[in-house]
Coordinates of N, CA and C in Angstrom, one line a residue:
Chain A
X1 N -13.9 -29.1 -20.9 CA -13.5 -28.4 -22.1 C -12.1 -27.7 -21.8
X2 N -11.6 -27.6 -23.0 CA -10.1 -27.4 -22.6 C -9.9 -25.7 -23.1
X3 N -8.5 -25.4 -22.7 CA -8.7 -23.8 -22.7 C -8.5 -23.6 -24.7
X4 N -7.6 -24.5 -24.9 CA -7.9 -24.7 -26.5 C -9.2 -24.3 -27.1
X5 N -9.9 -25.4 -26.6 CA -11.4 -25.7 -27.3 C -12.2 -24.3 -27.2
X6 N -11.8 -24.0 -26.1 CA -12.6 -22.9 -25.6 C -12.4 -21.5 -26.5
X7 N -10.9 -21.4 -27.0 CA -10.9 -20.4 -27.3 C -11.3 -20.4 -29.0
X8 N -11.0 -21.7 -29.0 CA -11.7 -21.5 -30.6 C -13.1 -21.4 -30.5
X9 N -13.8 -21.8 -29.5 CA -15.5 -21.9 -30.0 C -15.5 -20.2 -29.6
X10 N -15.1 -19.8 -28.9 CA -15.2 -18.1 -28.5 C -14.9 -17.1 -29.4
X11 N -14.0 -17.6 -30.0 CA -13.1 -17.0 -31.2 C -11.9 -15.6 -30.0
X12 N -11.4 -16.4 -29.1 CA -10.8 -15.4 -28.4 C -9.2 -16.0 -28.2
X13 N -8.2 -15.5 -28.1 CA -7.1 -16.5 -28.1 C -6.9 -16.5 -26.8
X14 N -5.6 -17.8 -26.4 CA -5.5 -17.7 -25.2 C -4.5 -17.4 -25.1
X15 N -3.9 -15.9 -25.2 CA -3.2 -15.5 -24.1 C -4.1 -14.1 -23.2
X16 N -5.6 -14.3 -23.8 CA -6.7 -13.6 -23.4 C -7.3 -14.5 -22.7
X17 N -7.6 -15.0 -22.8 CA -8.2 -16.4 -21.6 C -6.9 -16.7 -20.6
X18 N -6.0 -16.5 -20.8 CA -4.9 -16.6 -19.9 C -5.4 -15.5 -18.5
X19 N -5.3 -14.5 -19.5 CA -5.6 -13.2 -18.7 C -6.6 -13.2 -18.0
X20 N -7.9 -13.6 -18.5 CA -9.0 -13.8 -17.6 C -9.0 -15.0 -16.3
X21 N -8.4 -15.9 -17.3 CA -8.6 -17.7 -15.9 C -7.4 -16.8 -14.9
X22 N -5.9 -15.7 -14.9 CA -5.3 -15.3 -14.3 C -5.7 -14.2 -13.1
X23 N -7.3 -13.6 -13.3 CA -7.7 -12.4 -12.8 C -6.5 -10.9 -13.3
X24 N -5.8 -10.9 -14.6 CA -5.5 -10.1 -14.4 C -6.5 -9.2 -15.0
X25 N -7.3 -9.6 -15.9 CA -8.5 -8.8 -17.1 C -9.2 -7.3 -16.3
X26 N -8.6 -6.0 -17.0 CA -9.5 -5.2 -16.2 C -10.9 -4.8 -16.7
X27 N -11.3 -5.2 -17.8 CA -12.5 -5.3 -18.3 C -13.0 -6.6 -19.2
X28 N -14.2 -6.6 -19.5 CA -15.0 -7.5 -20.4 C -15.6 -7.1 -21.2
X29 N -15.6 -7.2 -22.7 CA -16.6 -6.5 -22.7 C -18.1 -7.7 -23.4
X30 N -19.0 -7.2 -23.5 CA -20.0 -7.7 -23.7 C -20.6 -8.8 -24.7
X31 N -19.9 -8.5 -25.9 CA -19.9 -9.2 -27.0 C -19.5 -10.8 -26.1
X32 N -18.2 -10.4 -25.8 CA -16.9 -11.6 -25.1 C -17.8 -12.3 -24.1
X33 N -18.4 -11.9 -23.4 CA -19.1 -12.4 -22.4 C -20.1 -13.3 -23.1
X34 N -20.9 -12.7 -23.8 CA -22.2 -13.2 -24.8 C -21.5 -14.5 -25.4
X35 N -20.0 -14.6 -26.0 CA -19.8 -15.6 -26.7 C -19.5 -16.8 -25.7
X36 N -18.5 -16.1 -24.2 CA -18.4 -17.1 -23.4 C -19.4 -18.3 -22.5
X37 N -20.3 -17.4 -22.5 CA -22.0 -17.8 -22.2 C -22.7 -19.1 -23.3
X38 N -22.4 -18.4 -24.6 CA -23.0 -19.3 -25.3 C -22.2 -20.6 -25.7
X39 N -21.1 -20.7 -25.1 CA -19.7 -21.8 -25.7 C -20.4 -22.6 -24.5
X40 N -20.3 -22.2 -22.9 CA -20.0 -22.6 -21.9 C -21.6 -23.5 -21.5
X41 N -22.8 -22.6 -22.7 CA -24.1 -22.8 -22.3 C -24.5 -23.0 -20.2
X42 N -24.3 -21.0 -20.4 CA -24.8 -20.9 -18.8 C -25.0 -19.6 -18.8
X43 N -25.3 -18.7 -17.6 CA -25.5 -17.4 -17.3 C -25.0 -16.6 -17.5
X44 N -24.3 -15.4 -17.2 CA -23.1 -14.3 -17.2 C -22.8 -14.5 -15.3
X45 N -23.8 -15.3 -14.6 CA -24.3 -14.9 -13.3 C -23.1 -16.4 -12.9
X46 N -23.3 -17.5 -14.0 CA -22.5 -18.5 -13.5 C -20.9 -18.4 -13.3
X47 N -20.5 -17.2 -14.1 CA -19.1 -17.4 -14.3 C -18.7 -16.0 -13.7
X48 N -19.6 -15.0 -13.3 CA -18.8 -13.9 -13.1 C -19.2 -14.0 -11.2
X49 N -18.9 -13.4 -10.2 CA -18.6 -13.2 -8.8 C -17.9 -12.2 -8.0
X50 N -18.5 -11.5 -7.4 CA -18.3 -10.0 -6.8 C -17.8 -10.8 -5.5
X51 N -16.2 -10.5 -5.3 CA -15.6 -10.3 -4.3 C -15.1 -8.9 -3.4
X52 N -16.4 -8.7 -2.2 CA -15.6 -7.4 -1.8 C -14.1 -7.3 -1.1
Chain B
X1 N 4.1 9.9 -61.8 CA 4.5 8.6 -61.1 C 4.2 8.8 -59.7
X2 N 3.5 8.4 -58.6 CA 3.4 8.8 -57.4 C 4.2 8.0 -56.2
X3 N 4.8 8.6 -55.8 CA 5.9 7.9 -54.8 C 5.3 8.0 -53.3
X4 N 4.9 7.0 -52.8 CA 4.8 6.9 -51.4 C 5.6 5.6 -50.7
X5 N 5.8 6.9 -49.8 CA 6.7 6.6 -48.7 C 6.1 6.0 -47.6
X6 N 6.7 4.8 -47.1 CA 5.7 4.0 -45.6 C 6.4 5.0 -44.3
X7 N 5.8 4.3 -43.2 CA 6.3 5.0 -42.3 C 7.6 4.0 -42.0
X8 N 7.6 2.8 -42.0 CA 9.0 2.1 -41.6 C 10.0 2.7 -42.7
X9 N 9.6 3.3 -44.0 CA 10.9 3.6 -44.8 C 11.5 4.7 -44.1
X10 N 10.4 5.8 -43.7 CA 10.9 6.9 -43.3 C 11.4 6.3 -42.2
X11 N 11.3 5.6 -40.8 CA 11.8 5.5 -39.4 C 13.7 4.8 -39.7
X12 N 13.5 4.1 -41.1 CA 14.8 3.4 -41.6 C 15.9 4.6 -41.8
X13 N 15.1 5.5 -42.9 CA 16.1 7.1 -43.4 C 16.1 7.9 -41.9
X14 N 15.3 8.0 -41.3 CA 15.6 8.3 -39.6 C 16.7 7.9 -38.9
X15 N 16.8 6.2 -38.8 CA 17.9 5.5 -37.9 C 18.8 6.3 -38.8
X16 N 19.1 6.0 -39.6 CA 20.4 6.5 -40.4 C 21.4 8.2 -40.7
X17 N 20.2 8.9 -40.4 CA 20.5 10.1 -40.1 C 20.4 10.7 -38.4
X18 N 19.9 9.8 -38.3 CA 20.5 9.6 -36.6 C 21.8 9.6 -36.3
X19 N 22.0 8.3 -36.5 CA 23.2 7.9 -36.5 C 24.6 8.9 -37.1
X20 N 24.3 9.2 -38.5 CA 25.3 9.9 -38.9 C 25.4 11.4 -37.9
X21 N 24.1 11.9 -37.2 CA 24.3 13.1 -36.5 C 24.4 12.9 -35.3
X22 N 24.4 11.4 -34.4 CA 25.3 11.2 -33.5 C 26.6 11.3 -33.4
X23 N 27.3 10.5 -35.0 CA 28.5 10.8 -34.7 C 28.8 11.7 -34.6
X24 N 28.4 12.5 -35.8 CA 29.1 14.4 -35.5 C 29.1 14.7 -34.3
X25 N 28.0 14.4 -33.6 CA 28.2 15.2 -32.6 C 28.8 15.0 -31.2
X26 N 29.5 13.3 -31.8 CA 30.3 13.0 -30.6 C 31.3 13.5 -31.3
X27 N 32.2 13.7 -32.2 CA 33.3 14.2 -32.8 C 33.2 15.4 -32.3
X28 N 32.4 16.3 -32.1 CA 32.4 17.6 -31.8 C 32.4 17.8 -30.4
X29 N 32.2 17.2 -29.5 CA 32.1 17.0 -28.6 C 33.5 16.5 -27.9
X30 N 34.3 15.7 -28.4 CA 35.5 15.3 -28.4 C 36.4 16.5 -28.4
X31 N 36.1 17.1 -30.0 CA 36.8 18.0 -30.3 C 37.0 19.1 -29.5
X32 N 36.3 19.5 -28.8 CA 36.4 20.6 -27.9 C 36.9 20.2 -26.4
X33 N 37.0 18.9 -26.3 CA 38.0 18.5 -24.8 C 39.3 18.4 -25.5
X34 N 39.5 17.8 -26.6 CA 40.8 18.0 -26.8 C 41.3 19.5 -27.5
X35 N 40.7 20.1 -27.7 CA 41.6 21.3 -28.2 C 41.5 22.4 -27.0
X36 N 40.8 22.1 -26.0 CA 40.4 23.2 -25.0 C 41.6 22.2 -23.8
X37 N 42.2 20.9 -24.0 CA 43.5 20.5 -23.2 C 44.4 20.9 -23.9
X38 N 44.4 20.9 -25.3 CA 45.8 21.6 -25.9 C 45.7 22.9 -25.7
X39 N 44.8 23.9 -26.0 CA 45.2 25.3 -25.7 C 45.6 25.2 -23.9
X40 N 44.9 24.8 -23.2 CA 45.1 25.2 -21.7 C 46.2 24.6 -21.5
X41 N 46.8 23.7 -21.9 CA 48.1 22.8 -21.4 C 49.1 22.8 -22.1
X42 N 49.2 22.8 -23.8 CA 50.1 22.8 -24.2 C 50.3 24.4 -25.2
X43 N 49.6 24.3 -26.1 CA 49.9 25.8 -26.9 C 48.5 26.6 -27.3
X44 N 48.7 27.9 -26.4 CA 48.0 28.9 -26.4 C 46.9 29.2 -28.1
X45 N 48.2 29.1 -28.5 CA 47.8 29.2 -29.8 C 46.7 28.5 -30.7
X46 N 46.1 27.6 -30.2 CA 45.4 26.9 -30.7 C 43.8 27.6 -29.8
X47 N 44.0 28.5 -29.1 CA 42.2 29.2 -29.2 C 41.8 29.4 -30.3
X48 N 42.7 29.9 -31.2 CA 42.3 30.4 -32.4 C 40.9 29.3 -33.7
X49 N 41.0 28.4 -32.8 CA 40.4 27.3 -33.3 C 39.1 27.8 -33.6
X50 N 38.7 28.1 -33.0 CA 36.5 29.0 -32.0 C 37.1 29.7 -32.1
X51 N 37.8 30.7 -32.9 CA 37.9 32.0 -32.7 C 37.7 32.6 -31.4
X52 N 39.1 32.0 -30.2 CA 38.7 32.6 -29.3 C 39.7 33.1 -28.2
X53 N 40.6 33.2 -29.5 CA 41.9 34.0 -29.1 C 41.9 35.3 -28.1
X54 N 40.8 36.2 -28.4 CA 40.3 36.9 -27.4 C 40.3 36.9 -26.3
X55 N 39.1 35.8 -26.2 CA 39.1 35.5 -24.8 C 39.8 35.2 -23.9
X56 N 40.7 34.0 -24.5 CA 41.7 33.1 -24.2 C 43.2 34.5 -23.2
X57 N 43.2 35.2 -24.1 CA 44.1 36.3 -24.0 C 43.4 37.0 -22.6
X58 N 42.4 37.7 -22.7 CA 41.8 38.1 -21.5 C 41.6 37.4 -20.5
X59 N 41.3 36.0 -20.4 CA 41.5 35.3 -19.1 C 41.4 33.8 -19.3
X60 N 42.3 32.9 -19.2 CA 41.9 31.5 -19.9 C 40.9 30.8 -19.0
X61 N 40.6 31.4 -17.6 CA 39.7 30.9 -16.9 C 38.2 31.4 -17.5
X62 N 37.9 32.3 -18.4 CA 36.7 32.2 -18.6 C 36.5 31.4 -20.0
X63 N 37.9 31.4 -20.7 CA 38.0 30.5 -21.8 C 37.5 29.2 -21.6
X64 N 38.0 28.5 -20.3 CA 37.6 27.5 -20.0 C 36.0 27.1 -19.7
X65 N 35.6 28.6 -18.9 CA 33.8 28.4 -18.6 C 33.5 28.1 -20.0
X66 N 33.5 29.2 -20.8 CA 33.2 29.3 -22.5 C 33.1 27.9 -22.9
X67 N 34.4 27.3 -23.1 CA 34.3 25.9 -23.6 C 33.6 24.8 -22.7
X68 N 33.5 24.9 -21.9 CA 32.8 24.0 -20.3 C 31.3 24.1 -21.1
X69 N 30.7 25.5 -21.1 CA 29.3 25.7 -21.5 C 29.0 25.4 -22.9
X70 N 30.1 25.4 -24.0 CA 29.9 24.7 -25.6 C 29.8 23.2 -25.7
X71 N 30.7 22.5 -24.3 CA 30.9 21.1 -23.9 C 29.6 20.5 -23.6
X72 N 28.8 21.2 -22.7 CA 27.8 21.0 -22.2 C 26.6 20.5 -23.5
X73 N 26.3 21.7 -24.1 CA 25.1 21.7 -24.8 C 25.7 20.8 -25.7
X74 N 26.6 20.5 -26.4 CA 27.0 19.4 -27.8 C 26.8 18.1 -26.9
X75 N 27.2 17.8 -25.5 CA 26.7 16.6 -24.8 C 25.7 16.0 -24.8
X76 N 24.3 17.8 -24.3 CA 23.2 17.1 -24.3 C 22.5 16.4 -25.9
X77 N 23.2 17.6 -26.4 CA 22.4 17.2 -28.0 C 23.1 15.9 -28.5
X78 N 24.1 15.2 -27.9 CA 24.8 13.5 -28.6 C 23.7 12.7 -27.8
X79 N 23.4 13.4 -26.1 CA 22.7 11.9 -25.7 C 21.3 11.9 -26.0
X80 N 20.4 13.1 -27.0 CA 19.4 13.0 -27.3 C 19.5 12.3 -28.2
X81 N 20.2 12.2 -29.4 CA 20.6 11.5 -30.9 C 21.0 10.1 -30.2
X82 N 21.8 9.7 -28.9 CA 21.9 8.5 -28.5 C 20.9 7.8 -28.2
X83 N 19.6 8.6 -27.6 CA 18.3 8.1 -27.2 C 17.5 7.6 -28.3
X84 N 17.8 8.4 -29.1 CA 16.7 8.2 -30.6 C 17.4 7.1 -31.8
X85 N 18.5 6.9 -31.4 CA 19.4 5.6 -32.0 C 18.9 4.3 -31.3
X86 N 18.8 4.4 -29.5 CA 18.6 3.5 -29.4 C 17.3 2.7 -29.3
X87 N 16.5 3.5 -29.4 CA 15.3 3.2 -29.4 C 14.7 2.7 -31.1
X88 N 15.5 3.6 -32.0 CA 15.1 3.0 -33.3 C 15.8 1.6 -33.7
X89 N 17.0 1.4 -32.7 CA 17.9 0.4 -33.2 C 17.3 -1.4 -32.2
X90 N 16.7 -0.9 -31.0 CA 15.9 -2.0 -30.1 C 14.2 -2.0 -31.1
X91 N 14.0 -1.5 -31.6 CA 12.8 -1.3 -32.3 C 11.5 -1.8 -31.4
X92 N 11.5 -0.6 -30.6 CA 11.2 -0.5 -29.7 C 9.5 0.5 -29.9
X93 N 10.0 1.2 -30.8 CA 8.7 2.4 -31.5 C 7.7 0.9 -32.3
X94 N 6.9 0.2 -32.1 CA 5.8 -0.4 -32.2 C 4.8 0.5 -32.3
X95 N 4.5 0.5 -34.0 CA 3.8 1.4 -34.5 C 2.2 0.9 -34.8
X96 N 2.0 -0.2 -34.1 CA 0.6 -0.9 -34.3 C 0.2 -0.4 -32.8
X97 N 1.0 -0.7 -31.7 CA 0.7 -0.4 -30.3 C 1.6 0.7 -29.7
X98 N 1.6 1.6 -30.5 CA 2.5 2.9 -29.6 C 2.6 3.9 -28.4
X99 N 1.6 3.3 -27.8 CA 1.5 4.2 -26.1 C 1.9 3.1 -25.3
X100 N 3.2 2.8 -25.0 CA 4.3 1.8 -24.5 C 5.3 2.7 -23.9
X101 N 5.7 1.9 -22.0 CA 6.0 2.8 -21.4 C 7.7 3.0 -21.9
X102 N 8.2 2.6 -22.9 CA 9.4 2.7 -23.6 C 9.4 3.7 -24.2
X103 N 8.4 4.2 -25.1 CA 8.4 5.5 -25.8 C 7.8 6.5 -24.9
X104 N 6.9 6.0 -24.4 CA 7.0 7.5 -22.9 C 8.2 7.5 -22.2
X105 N 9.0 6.8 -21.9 CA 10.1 7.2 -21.0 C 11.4 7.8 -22.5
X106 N 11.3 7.4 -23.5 CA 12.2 7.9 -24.5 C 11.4 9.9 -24.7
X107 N 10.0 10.0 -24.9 CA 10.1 11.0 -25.1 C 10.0 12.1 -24.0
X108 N 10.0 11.2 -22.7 CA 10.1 12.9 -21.2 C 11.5 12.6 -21.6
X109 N 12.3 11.6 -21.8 CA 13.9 11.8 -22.0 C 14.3 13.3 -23.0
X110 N 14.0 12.6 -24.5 CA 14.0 14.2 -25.1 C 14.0 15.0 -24.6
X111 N 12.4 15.4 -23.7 CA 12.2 16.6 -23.6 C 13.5 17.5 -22.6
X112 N 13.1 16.8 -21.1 CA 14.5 17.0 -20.5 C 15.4 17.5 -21.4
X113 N 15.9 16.7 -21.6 CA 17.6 17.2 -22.4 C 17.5 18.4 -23.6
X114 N 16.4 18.2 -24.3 CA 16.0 19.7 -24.8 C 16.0 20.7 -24.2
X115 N 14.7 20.5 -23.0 CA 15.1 22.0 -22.0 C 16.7 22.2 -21.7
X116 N 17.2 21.0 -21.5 CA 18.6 21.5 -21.0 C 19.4 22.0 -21.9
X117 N 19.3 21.8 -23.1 CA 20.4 21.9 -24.4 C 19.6 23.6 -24.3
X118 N 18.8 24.4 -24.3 CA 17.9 25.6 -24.3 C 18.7 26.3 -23.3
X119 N 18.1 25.8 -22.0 CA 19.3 26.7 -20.8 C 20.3 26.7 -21.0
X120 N 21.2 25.6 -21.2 CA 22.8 26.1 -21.2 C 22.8 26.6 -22.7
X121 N 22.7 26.7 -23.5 CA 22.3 27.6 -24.7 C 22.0 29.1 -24.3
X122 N 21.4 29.6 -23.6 CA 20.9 30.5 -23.2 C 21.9 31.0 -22.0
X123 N 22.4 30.5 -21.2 CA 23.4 30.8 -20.5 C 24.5 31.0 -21.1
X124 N 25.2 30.1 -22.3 CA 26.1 30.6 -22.7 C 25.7 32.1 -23.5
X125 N 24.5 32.0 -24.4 CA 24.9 33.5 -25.1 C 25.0 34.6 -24.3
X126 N 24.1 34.5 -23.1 CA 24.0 35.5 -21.8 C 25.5 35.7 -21.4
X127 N 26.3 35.0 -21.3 CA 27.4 35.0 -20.9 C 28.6 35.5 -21.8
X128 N 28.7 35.0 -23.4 CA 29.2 35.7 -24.5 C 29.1 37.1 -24.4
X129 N 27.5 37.4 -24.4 CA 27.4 38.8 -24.0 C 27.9 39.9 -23.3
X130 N 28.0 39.1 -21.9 CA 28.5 40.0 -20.7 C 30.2 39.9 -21.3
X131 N 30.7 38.7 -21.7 CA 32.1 39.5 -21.8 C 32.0 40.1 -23.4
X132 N 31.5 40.3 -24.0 CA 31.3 41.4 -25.2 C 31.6 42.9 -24.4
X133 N 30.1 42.7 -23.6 CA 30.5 43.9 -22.6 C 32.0 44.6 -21.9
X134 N 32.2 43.5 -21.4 CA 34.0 43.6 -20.7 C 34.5 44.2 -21.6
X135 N 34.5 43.7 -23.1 CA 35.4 44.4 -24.2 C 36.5 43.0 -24.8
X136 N 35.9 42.4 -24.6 CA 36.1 40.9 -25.3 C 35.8 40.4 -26.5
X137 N 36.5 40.7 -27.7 CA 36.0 40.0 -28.7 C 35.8 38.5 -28.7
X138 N 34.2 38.1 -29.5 CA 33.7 36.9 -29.2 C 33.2 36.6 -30.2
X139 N 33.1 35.6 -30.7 CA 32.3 35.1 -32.0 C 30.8 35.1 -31.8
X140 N 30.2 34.9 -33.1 CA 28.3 34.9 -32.6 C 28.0 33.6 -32.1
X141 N 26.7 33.6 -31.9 CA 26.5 32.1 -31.1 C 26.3 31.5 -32.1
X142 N 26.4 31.5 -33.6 CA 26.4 30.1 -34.1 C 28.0 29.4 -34.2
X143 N 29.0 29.7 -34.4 CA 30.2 29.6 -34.1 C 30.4 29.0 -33.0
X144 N 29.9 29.7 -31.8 CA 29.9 29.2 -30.5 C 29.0 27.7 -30.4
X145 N 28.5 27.5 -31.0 CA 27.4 26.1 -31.4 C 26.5 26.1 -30.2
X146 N 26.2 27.6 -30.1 CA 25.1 27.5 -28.9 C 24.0 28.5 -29.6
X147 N 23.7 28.5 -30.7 CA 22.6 28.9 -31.5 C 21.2 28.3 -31.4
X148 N 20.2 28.6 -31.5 CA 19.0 28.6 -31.3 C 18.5 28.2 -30.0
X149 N 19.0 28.6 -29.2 CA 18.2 28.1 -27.5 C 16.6 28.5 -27.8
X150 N 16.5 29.4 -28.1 CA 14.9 29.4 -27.6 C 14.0 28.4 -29.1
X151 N 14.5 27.6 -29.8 CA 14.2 26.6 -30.3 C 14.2 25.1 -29.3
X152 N 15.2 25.3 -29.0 CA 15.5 24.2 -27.8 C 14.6 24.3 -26.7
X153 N 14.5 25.0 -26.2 CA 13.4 25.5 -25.3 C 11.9 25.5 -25.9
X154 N 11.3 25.6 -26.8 CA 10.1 25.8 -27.2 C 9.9 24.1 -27.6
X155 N 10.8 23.6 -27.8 CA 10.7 21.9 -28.7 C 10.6 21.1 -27.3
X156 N 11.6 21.6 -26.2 CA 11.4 21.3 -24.9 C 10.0 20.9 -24.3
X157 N 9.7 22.4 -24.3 CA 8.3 22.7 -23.6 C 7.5 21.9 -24.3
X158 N 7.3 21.7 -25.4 CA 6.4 21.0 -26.2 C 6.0 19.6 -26.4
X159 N 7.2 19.0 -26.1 CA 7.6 18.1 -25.8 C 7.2 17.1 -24.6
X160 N 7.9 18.1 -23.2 CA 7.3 17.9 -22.1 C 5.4 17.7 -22.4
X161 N 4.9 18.7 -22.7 CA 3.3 18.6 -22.9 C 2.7 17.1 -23.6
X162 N 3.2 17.3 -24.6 CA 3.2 15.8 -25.4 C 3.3 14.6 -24.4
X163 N 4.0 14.7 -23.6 CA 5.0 13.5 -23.0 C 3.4 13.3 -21.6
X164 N 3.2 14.2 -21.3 CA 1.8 13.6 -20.2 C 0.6 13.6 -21.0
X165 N 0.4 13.8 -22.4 CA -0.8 13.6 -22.8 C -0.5 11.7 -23.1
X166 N 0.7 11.3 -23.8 CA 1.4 10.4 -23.8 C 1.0 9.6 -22.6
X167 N 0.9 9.5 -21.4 CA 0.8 9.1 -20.4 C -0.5 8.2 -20.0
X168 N -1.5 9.5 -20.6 CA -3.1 9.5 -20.7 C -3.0 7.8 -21.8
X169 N -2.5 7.8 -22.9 CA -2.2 7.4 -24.0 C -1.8 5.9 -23.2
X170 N -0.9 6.0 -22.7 CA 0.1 4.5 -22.4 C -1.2 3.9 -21.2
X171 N -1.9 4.9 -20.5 CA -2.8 4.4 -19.5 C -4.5 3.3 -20.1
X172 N -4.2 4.5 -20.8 CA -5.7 3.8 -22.2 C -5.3 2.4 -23.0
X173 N -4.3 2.5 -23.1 CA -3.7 1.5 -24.4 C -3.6 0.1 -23.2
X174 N -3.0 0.2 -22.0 CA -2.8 -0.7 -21.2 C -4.0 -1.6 -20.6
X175 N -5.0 -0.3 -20.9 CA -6.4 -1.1 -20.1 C -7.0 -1.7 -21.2
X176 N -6.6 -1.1 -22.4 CA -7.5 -1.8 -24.2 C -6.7 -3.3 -24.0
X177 N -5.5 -3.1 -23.5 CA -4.7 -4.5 -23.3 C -5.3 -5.2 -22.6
X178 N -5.8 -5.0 -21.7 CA -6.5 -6.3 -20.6 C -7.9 -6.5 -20.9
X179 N -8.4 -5.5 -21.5 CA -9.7 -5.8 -22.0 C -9.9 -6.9 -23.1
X180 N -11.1 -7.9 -22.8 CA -11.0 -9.4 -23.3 C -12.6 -8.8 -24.1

């Protein structure tokens, strides 16, 4: 899926998907997550990763 | 008939009386280098301008402080009016997202230069004073265009305050920015 596609099925634009595929994002919030989950059909656990 | 005003109409009648009270106040500002080189260099006679024939007569070295310290505060008050010109003229005040580190760095600017337009305000009338004292006739401080310092100083201070709650402001707004 492409960052296009993606952001229409999210309803998020991409210079916000920019920000997140960039790691600059300092938050998420929940809603956003719930829609990325449902576009991507996976976890919050598949996309998100705790680097100490 | 009810008349309302947006905020871009008012920031428009803003730029514009900005502007008009920059110039004055570079004209005045001018004006007092050039008449404070004519009196000191060419004819005495022209203290009389600031009514300050007095002084001028009693010692042209303090005539010179006098005008040094009227030079000062009409400087700071052009490069505040130069700040607020250029900021309305880069259109820069983004009224949808306004805690931007442009308008925080434009309003600790103000503030500064307000405290300073207040102190040398305050220095000069402290100073008018003491040569009152000596036995110097001296105009009041509005004449002297060093009237309301502790205006200057209270818009200062207030200012400054504003300027780190502002901070809080530009910190919050930046993280609403990266928040997806």
């Amino acid at each position: 899926m492409s960052l296009n596609e993606l952001s229409e099925k999210v309803d998020i634009t991409l210079s916000n998907l920019s920000i997140l595929k960039t790691g600059k994002a300092k938050a998420v919030r929940f809603s956003t997550l719930e829609a990325i989950c449902k576009a991507l059909d996976c976890q919050p656990g598949d996309i998100l990763e705790y680097r100490p | 008939m009810e008349i309302k005003i947006s905020a871009r109409q008012m920031l428009k009648i803003l730029y514009v009386l900005s502007w008009i009270i920059f110039i004055g106040v570079c004209i005045e500002a001018g004006s007092f280098v050039f008449n404070a080189f004519f009196t000191l260099v060419i004819n005495p006679v022209n203290a009389s301008y600031f009514n300050l024939s007095g002084l001028y007569a009693y010692d042209p070295g303090h005539f010179a402080v006098m005008l040094l310290l009227m030079w000062i505060v009409t400087v700071l008050k052009a490069c505040m009016f130069y700040l607020i010109v250029k900021i309305l003229e880069d259109k820069k005040l983004d009224l949808a997202q306004p805690f931007n580190k442009a308008t925080g760095r434009f309003i600790s600017g103000i503030s500064y230069l307000a405290v300073g337009t207040g102190l040398f305000s305050c220095w000069g009338i402290k100073y008018a004073a003491w040569l009152v004292k000596q036995g110097v006739q001296m105009p009041d401080a509005q004449q002297l265009r060093l009237g309301g310092a502790d205006v200057w100083l209270f818009m200062g201070i207030t200012l400054l305050v504003i300027a780190q709650i502002f901070k809080r402001g530009i910190e919050l707004q930046t993280e609403n920015e990266l928040t997806i």
